[in-house]
Amino acid sequence: MLPTAQTQQLAAAIPTLQSRLLAWYGQQGRELPWRGDRDPYRIWISEVILQQTQVKTALPYYERFLAHFPNIATLASADLQQVLKVWQGLGYYARARHLHKAAQQLVEQHGGHFPTELAAVMALPGIGRTTAGGILSAAFDQPVAILDGNVKRVLSRLLALPVPPAKATKLLWQWSERLLSSAQPRDFNQALMDLGATVCTPRQPQCSACPWAIACQAHHHNLQAQIPMREATAPLPHKRIGVAVIRNTAGQVLIDRRREEGLLGGLWEFPGGKIEAGETIADCIRREIREELAIEIEVGAHLITVEHAYSHFRLTLYVHECRHRSGEAQPLESQEVRWVSVEELDQFPFPQANVQIVAAIQAREAGGPDQSP
Ligand code: SF4
């Protein structure tokens, strides 16, 4: 895929690239709370949060998570609902479920200690090759390579990769391994992540300040704006969802807990479902509530419309206030259903799109402004 002469040139430059990157890191590396840490548990938590979250957003969640669950034992013995509640707002909740399950495996299979072998680390739920490399290099200074989004971008540019990174994963892993300093793997991996996050940024990389500019093929050919090459992307599918905020005569609200497996598993939400072609919002809500909970309701006023985007689709939630008419709610398509007071809603972990519904209910209860668009 790469011309032989270019590969040889880069291979010959590896010692220079290593020393330049490490020197740059010594002066320009970011100060992050987990940087001085050698505790694999705390590093693991930081790595998992950073899998899909920017550092700036991650920092308060990292502190909060560790304040609640300071070590493997406390996380393993916590209730999953408590873990999801602490995670609320970070999204990609499978990460929290995997952390919880992995902590339990560490207690059961590794005596409550974090393993030091790559295969054992990768056998834990939610830990792929790059997260394992990040943990083992940062905690134990092991020469294990990484390939997160930042590193893919830097290496794609260094090599002037002529295809999107997803089509050259094997080659990128090989280069991440070849470039890695076996003498200082911890600092090298951290430096590479910092270079991608602060200098070799997605837009307008600062090549004039880059320690790798001397060998960077994209820079030499002025291709840094075109590399990494992008995959052709289709527009995200859009789902329209009717949602019910159902009240009983005591003023309580009905919520249900999603099944553990799948997207947003274990989180609470307001019941509802997809609006079928030709169906009104009210008809959809009545049908969904009958199918999911086996109760009859009266659909009332519009409460709020919520737009939310996930990585593979986007949602519009049309939320209506409803009254319970008959039947006892049953969890036909969920793990559990519960009638709760408006004050109690804050105690349950909800996905981000539902947090706005909670706020609208509380505002309505307090006599606040109508949140209708
Ligand atoms: S020279 Fe520019 S494009 Fe190349 S690695 Fe450095 S910042 Fe990225």
Tab-separated table of C-alpha atoms and ligand atoms in Angstrom:
chain	number	residue	atom	x	y	z
A	1	MET	CA	0.000	0.000	0.000
A	2	LEU	CA	2.938	2.370	0.715
A	3	PRO	CA	5.886	2.807	-1.692
A	4	THR	CA	8.916	0.811	-0.517
A	5	ALA	CA	11.257	3.819	-0.571
A	6	GLN	CA	8.883	5.780	1.661
A	7	THR	CA	8.580	2.873	4.096
A	8	GLN	CA	12.367	2.533	4.279
A	9	GLN	CA	12.813	6.259	4.823
A	10	LEU	CA	10.326	6.261	7.670
A	11	ALA	CA	11.805	3.120	9.215
A	12	ALA	CA	15.238	4.763	9.217
A	13	ALA	CA	13.768	7.847	10.906
A	14	ILE	CA	12.156	5.916	13.805
A	15	PRO	CA	14.861	6.640	16.433
A	16	THR	CA	14.725	10.363	15.537
A	17	LEU	CA	10.910	10.384	15.650
A	18	GLN	CA	10.956	8.707	19.071
A	19	SER	CA	13.430	11.124	20.618
A	20	ARG	CA	11.770	14.194	19.088
A	21	LEU	CA	8.311	13.142	20.278
A	22	LEU	CA	9.540	12.361	23.805
A	23	ALA	CA	11.392	15.691	24.010
A	24	TRP	CA	8.276	17.523	22.821
A	25	TYR	CA	6.173	15.641	25.399
A	26	GLY	CA	8.571	16.672	28.156
A	27	GLN	CA	7.858	20.313	27.336
A	28	GLN	CA	4.326	20.325	25.886
A	29	GLY	CA	2.566	17.265	27.321
A	30	ARG	CA	-0.810	17.899	28.921
A	31	GLU	CA	-1.220	17.794	32.675
A	32	LEU	CA	-4.021	15.345	33.356
A	33	PRO	CA	-5.073	13.908	36.720
A	34	TRP	CA	-4.303	10.310	35.711
A	35	ARG	CA	-0.879	11.108	34.252
A	36	GLY	CA	1.163	10.663	37.413
A	37	ASP	CA	-0.958	7.698	38.473
A	38	ARG	CA	0.331	4.122	38.394
A	39	ASP	CA	-2.834	2.567	39.773
A	40	PRO	CA	-4.220	0.392	36.926
A	41	TYR	CA	-7.782	0.774	38.258
A	42	ARG	CA	-7.763	4.557	38.013
A	43	ILE	CA	-6.016	4.441	34.625
A	44	TRP	CA	-8.567	1.909	33.385
A	45	ILE	CA	-11.438	4.214	34.393
A	46	SER	CA	-9.813	7.157	32.588
A	47	GLU	CA	-9.190	5.075	29.446
A	48	VAL	CA	-12.775	3.843	29.300
A	49	ILE	CA	-14.260	7.315	29.836
A	50	LEU	CA	-11.960	8.687	27.113
A	51	GLN	CA	-13.042	6.003	24.626
A	52	GLN	CA	-15.935	8.176	23.489
A	53	THR	CA	-15.593	11.404	25.473
A	54	GLN	CA	-13.363	14.458	25.025
A	55	VAL	CA	-10.869	15.146	27.853
A	56	LYS	CA	-12.561	18.412	28.895
A	57	THR	CA	-15.937	16.713	29.344
A	58	ALA	CA	-14.337	13.618	30.881
A	59	LEU	CA	-12.547	15.333	33.785
A	60	PRO	CA	-15.486	15.979	36.168
A	61	TYR	CA	-16.980	12.554	35.421
A	62	TYR	CA	-13.635	10.884	36.127
A	63	GLU	CA	-13.424	12.602	39.538
A	64	ARG	CA	-17.058	11.822	40.296
A	65	PHE	CA	-16.759	8.158	39.330
A	66	LEU	CA	-13.693	7.661	41.520
A	67	ALA	CA	-15.295	9.487	44.431
A	68	HIS	CA	-18.162	6.962	44.309
A	69	PHE	CA	-16.106	3.900	43.377
A	70	PRO	CA	-12.494	4.442	44.522
A	71	ASN	CA	-11.281	0.912	43.778
A	72	ILE	CA	-12.123	-2.405	42.149
A	73	ALA	CA	-13.827	-3.756	45.269
A	74	THR	CA	-16.257	-0.827	45.649
A	75	LEU	CA	-17.177	-0.920	41.964
A	76	ALA	CA	-17.668	-4.697	41.983
A	77	SER	CA	-19.961	-4.592	45.013
A	78	ALA	CA	-21.996	-1.573	43.830
A	79	ASP	CA	-25.496	-1.925	42.430
A	80	LEU	CA	-25.572	-1.541	38.627
A	81	GLN	CA	-28.282	1.113	38.934
A	82	GLN	CA	-25.974	3.177	41.121
A	83	VAL	CA	-23.150	2.856	38.566
A	84	LEU	CA	-25.455	3.925	35.732
A	85	LYS	CA	-26.674	6.903	37.775
A	86	VAL	CA	-23.094	8.113	38.362
A	87	TRP	CA	-22.403	7.621	34.636
A	88	GLN	CA	-25.546	9.549	33.612
A	89	GLY	CA	-24.714	12.263	31.078
A	90	LEU	CA	-21.632	10.552	29.620
A	91	GLY	CA	-23.592	8.462	27.108
A	92	TYR	CA	-22.577	5.091	25.631
A	93	TYR	CA	-23.816	3.357	28.776
A	94	ALA	CA	-22.439	-0.009	27.694
A	95	ARG	CA	-19.141	1.351	29.014
A	96	ALA	CA	-20.560	1.642	32.538
A	97	ARG	CA	-22.157	-1.812	32.383
A	98	HIS	CA	-18.885	-3.309	31.178
A	99	LEU	CA	-16.868	-1.561	33.910
A	100	HIS	CA	-19.194	-2.980	36.525
A	101	LYS	CA	-19.107	-6.500	35.088
A	102	ALA	CA	-15.318	-6.392	34.595
A	103	ALA	CA	-14.798	-5.290	38.213
A	104	GLN	CA	-16.794	-8.326	39.329
A	105	GLN	CA	-14.668	-10.569	37.097
A	106	LEU	CA	-11.509	-9.052	38.574
A	107	VAL	CA	-12.718	-9.939	42.053
A	108	GLU	CA	-13.826	-13.449	41.071
A	109	GLN	CA	-10.979	-14.417	38.750
A	110	HIS	CA	-7.990	-12.230	39.680
A	111	GLY	CA	-8.281	-11.802	43.441
A	112	GLY	CA	-9.371	-8.174	43.023
A	113	HIS	CA	-6.165	-7.211	41.188
A	114	PHE	CA	-5.739	-5.885	37.679
A	115	PRO	CA	-3.927	-8.418	35.438
A	116	THR	CA	-0.639	-7.520	33.746
A	117	GLU	CA	-0.882	-9.805	30.669
A	118	LEU	CA	-2.376	-8.387	27.480
A	119	ALA	CA	-4.596	-11.425	26.815
A	120	ALA	CA	-6.047	-11.344	30.335
A	121	VAL	CA	-6.751	-7.598	30.115
A	122	MET	CA	-8.410	-7.984	26.707
A	123	ALA	CA	-10.591	-10.784	28.089
A	124	LEU	CA	-12.332	-8.242	30.361
A	125	PRO	CA	-15.645	-6.783	29.104
A	126	GLY	CA	-15.334	-3.434	27.309
A	127	ILE	CA	-11.549	-3.570	26.854
A	128	GLY	CA	-10.246	-3.769	23.295
A	129	ARG	CA	-6.677	-3.782	22.079
A	130	THR	CA	-6.084	-0.029	22.270
A	131	THR	CA	-7.613	0.368	25.741
A	132	ALA	CA	-5.536	-2.587	26.943
A	133	GLY	CA	-2.397	-1.007	25.456
A	134	GLY	CA	-3.233	2.308	27.101
A	135	ILE	CA	-3.641	0.667	30.522
A	136	LEU	CA	-0.612	-1.638	30.353
A	137	SER	CA	1.745	1.040	29.068
A	138	ALA	CA	0.526	3.739	31.479
A	139	ALA	CA	0.278	1.559	34.598
A	140	PHE	CA	3.153	-0.893	34.091
A	141	ASP	CA	5.322	0.812	31.440
A	142	GLN	CA	4.858	-2.198	29.165
A	143	PRO	CA	5.721	-1.792	25.459
A	144	VAL	CA	2.179	-2.346	24.178
A	145	ALA	CA	1.003	-0.180	21.275
A	146	ILE	CA	-2.218	1.842	21.038
A	147	LEU	CA	-4.385	2.940	18.127
A	148	ASP	CA	-7.156	5.293	19.219
A	149	GLY	CA	-8.751	7.922	16.977
A	150	ASN	CA	-6.024	10.490	17.592
A	151	VAL	CA	-3.237	8.016	16.889
A	152	LYS	CA	-4.932	6.819	13.692
A	153	ARG	CA	-5.018	10.393	12.427
A	154	VAL	CA	-1.376	11.124	13.274
A	155	LEU	CA	-0.111	7.889	11.718
A	156	SER	CA	-2.320	8.291	8.631
A	157	ARG	CA	-0.717	11.681	8.044
A	158	LEU	CA	2.789	10.558	8.883
A	159	LEU	CA	2.429	7.815	6.247
A	160	ALA	CA	0.245	9.869	3.856
A	161	LEU	CA	-2.098	6.896	3.941
A	162	PRO	CA	-3.918	6.768	0.575
A	163	VAL	CA	-7.083	5.077	1.984
A	164	PRO	CA	-9.398	5.722	4.985
A	165	PRO	CA	-7.846	4.418	8.256
A	166	ALA	CA	-10.569	1.775	8.615
A	167	LYS	CA	-9.245	0.123	5.446
A	168	ALA	CA	-5.668	-0.038	6.782
A	169	THR	CA	-6.062	-1.032	10.428
A	170	LYS	CA	-3.437	-3.778	10.235
A	171	LEU	CA	-0.857	-1.440	8.704
A	172	LEU	CA	-1.576	1.276	11.288
A	173	TRP	CA	-1.151	-1.206	14.155
A	174	GLN	CA	2.160	-2.313	12.647
A	175	TRP	CA	3.394	1.271	12.549
A	176	SER	CA	2.171	2.028	16.045
A	177	GLU	CA	4.215	-0.984	17.203
A	178	ARG	CA	7.273	-0.095	15.133
A	179	LEU	CA	7.344	3.496	16.323
A	180	LEU	CA	6.782	2.694	20.011
A	181	SER	CA	9.813	3.374	22.176
A	182	SER	CA	10.623	0.156	24.026
A	183	ALA	CA	12.684	2.185	26.514
A	184	GLN	CA	9.857	4.615	27.400
A	185	PRO	CA	6.559	3.060	26.255
A	186	ARG	CA	4.491	4.866	28.898
A	187	ASP	CA	5.654	8.340	27.902
A	188	PHE	CA	5.685	7.511	24.195
A	189	ASN	CA	2.015	6.424	24.080
A	190	GLN	CA	0.912	9.391	26.180
A	191	ALA	CA	2.924	11.695	23.920
A	192	LEU	CA	1.380	10.240	20.775
A	193	MET	CA	-2.139	10.798	22.158
A	194	ASP	CA	-1.216	14.366	23.121
A	195	LEU	CA	0.241	15.065	19.702
A	196	GLY	CA	-3.036	14.028	18.072
A	197	ALA	CA	-5.148	15.945	20.587
A	198	THR	CA	-3.233	19.220	20.592
A	199	VAL	CA	-1.071	19.544	17.423
A	200	CYS	CA	-2.161	17.081	14.747
A	201	THR	CA	-5.800	18.061	15.213
A	202	PRO	CA	-8.554	17.053	12.772
A	203	ARG	CA	-8.727	20.554	11.289
A	204	GLN	CA	-5.771	22.881	10.758
A	205	PRO	CA	-2.979	20.831	12.328
A	206	GLN	CA	-0.084	22.963	13.571
A	207	CYS	CA	2.633	21.382	11.473
A	208	SER	CA	5.080	24.200	12.231
A	209	ALA	CA	5.028	23.159	15.916
A	210	CYS	CA	5.076	19.412	15.265
A	211	PRO	CA	8.070	17.280	16.289
A	212	TRP	CA	7.300	14.869	13.438
A	213	ALA	CA	7.108	17.447	10.652
A	214	ILE	CA	10.596	16.450	9.432
A	215	ALA	CA	9.330	13.029	8.344
A	216	CYS	CA	5.587	13.580	7.897
A	217	GLN	CA	4.553	12.637	4.370
A	218	ALA	CA	1.229	14.494	4.474
A	219	HIS	CA	3.034	17.656	5.543
A	220	HIS	CA	5.670	17.278	2.843
A	221	HIS	CA	3.045	16.922	0.139
A	222	ASN	CA	0.684	19.464	1.698
A	223	LEU	CA	-2.026	16.819	2.090
A	224	GLN	CA	-2.804	17.268	5.783
A	225	ALA	CA	-6.286	18.662	5.026
A	226	GLN	CA	-7.159	15.592	2.907
A	227	ILE	CA	-5.715	12.936	5.239
A	228	PRO	CA	-7.087	10.888	6.944
A	229	MET	CA	-9.254	10.127	3.930
A	230	ARG	CA	-12.909	9.837	4.771
A	231	GLU	CA	-15.365	7.038	4.123
A	232	ALA	CA	-18.443	8.064	2.144
A	233	THR	CA	-21.144	8.505	4.790
A	234	ALA	CA	-24.887	8.071	4.410
A	235	PRO	CA	-27.227	10.436	6.308
A	236	LEU	CA	-28.240	9.107	9.743
A	237	PRO	CA	-31.606	7.309	9.814
A	238	HIS	CA	-34.277	9.301	11.659
A	239	LYS	CA	-36.785	7.711	14.049
A	240	ARG	CA	-39.927	9.504	15.286
A	241	ILE	CA	-41.008	8.313	18.723
A	242	GLY	CA	-44.234	8.943	20.647
A	243	VAL	CA	-43.579	9.102	24.403
A	244	ALA	CA	-46.047	9.064	27.292
A	245	VAL	CA	-45.677	10.740	30.664
A	246	ILE	CA	-48.471	8.793	32.366
A	247	ARG	CA	-49.914	9.998	35.676
A	248	ASN	CA	-52.127	8.029	38.041
A	249	THR	CA	-54.704	9.517	40.390
A	250	ALA	CA	-52.015	9.916	43.089
A	251	GLY	CA	-50.018	12.162	40.733
A	252	GLN	CA	-47.266	9.571	40.294
A	253	VAL	CA	-45.511	9.028	36.964
A	254	LEU	CA	-44.920	5.688	35.257
A	255	ILE	CA	-41.348	4.804	34.233
A	256	ASP	CA	-39.853	1.554	32.975
A	257	ARG	CA	-36.377	0.065	33.024
A	258	ARG	CA	-34.919	-1.134	29.732
A	259	ARG	CA	-33.724	-4.709	29.441
A	260	GLU	CA	-30.052	-5.163	30.346
A	261	GLU	CA	-28.914	-6.156	26.869
A	262	GLY	CA	-28.797	-3.678	23.987
A	263	LEU	CA	-28.618	0.092	23.635
A	264	LEU	CA	-29.121	1.996	26.907
A	265	GLY	CA	-29.657	-1.332	28.704
A	266	GLY	CA	-30.643	-1.045	32.372
A	267	LEU	CA	-31.556	2.641	32.156
A	268	TRP	CA	-34.977	4.022	33.021
A	269	GLU	CA	-37.173	5.834	30.524
A	270	PHE	CA	-40.674	7.046	29.821
A	271	PRO	CA	-42.597	4.461	27.805
A	272	GLY	CA	-43.388	4.886	24.125
A	273	GLY	CA	-42.323	3.732	20.697
A	274	LYS	CA	-41.872	4.338	17.015
A	275	ILE	CA	-44.601	6.187	15.137
A	276	GLU	CA	-45.714	3.971	12.253
A	277	ALA	CA	-46.459	5.320	8.771
A	278	GLY	CA	-49.885	6.995	8.698
A	279	GLU	CA	-50.243	6.916	12.489
A	280	THR	CA	-50.887	10.025	14.598
A	281	ILE	CA	-48.716	10.660	17.650
A	282	ALA	CA	-51.674	10.036	19.969
A	283	ASP	CA	-52.563	6.745	18.222
A	284	CYS	CA	-48.937	5.634	18.433
A	285	ILE	CA	-48.694	6.407	22.143
A	286	ARG	CA	-51.972	4.586	22.952
A	287	ARG	CA	-50.920	1.533	20.892
A	288	GLU	CA	-47.383	1.370	22.331
A	289	ILE	CA	-48.601	1.668	25.911
A	290	ARG	CA	-51.144	-1.089	25.334
A	291	GLU	CA	-48.480	-3.352	23.764
A	292	GLU	CA	-45.676	-2.601	26.241
A	293	LEU	CA	-47.579	-2.193	29.513
A	294	ALA	CA	-51.059	-3.673	28.949
A	295	ILE	CA	-52.849	-0.563	30.224
A	296	GLU	CA	-55.275	1.949	28.727
A	297	ILE	CA	-54.502	5.649	28.859
A	298	GLU	CA	-55.900	8.960	27.744
A	299	VAL	CA	-53.407	10.988	25.696
A	300	GLY	CA	-53.390	14.652	26.720
A	301	ALA	CA	-51.414	17.798	25.975
A	302	HIS	CA	-48.019	17.979	24.323
A	303	LEU	CA	-45.282	18.423	26.959
A	304	ILE	CA	-41.996	18.702	25.042
A	305	THR	CA	-40.286	17.657	21.817
A	306	VAL	CA	-36.743	16.352	22.230
A	307	GLU	CA	-34.184	15.949	19.441
A	308	HIS	CA	-31.283	13.609	20.119
A	309	ALA	CA	-28.557	12.048	17.981
A	310	TYR	CA	-26.747	8.779	18.601
A	311	SER	CA	-23.805	7.582	16.511
A	312	HIS	CA	-25.986	5.540	14.131
A	313	PHE	CA	-29.344	7.287	14.131
A	314	ARG	CA	-31.186	10.335	15.386
A	315	LEU	CA	-34.418	10.574	17.307
A	316	THR	CA	-37.266	12.997	17.697
A	317	LEU	CA	-39.308	12.316	20.840
A	318	TYR	CA	-42.857	13.746	20.863
A	319	VAL	CA	-43.770	13.698	24.536
A	320	HIS	CA	-47.371	13.954	25.750
A	321	GLU	CA	-48.893	14.083	29.197
A	322	CYS	CA	-51.261	11.149	29.667
A	323	ARG	CA	-53.722	9.825	32.252
A	324	HIS	CA	-53.929	6.231	33.401
A	325	ARG	CA	-57.439	4.849	32.733
A	326	SER	CA	-57.412	1.112	33.406
A	327	GLY	CA	-55.292	-1.972	33.884
A	328	GLU	CA	-52.235	-2.787	35.947
A	329	ALA	CA	-48.943	-1.883	34.290
A	330	GLN	CA	-46.845	-4.926	33.354
A	331	PRO	CA	-43.253	-5.017	32.053
A	332	LEU	CA	-44.084	-6.856	28.805
A	333	GLU	CA	-41.119	-5.356	26.925
A	334	SER	CA	-38.988	-4.021	29.758
A	335	GLN	CA	-37.218	-5.245	32.854
A	336	GLU	CA	-39.413	-3.478	35.378
A	337	VAL	CA	-42.086	-0.756	35.668
A	338	ARG	CA	-42.603	1.610	38.561
A	339	TRP	CA	-44.928	4.405	39.626
A	340	VAL	CA	-42.820	7.169	41.202
A	341	SER	CA	-43.373	10.690	42.447
A	342	VAL	CA	-41.967	13.627	40.470
A	343	GLU	CA	-39.461	14.264	43.284
A	344	GLU	CA	-38.191	10.669	43.041
A	345	LEU	CA	-37.386	10.931	39.306
A	346	ASP	CA	-33.930	12.375	40.063
A	347	GLN	CA	-32.908	9.144	41.790
A	348	PHE	CA	-33.092	7.045	38.613
A	349	PRO	CA	-30.500	6.836	35.796
A	350	PHE	CA	-32.093	8.075	32.554
A	351	PRO	CA	-30.564	8.389	29.072
A	352	GLN	CA	-29.769	11.974	28.069
A	353	ALA	CA	-32.856	12.373	25.859
A	354	ASN	CA	-35.090	11.475	28.829
A	355	VAL	CA	-33.290	13.845	31.213
A	356	GLN	CA	-34.897	16.715	29.276
A	357	ILE	CA	-38.303	15.121	29.799
A	358	VAL	CA	-37.669	14.908	33.546
A	359	ALA	CA	-36.753	18.613	33.544
A	360	ALA	CA	-39.959	19.454	31.625
A	361	ILE	CA	-42.083	17.480	34.118
A	362	GLN	CA	-40.415	19.205	37.065
A	363	ALA	CA	-40.865	22.620	35.431
A	364	ARG	CA	-44.543	21.882	34.786
A	365	GLU	CA	-44.950	20.705	38.385
A	366	ALA	CA	-43.331	23.899	39.666
A	367	GLY	CA	-45.606	25.963	37.428
A	368	GLY	CA	-42.656	26.927	35.178
A	369	PRO	CA	-42.763	27.937	31.514
A	370	ASP	CA	-44.245	25.651	28.885
A	371	GLN	CA	-41.357	23.877	27.098
A	372	SER	CA	-43.271	23.288	23.899
A	373	PRO	CA	-41.426	24.514	20.820
B	1	SF4	S1	3.483	17.476	10.510
B	1	SF4	FE1	1.377	18.172	10.600
B	1	SF4	S2	0.179	16.574	9.630
B	1	SF4	FE2	2.196	15.717	10.078
B	1	SF4	S3	1.980	14.694	12.046
B	1	SF4	FE3	2.694	16.768	12.446
B	1	SF4	S4	0.851	18.021	12.758
B	1	SF4	FE4	0.239	16.088	11.801
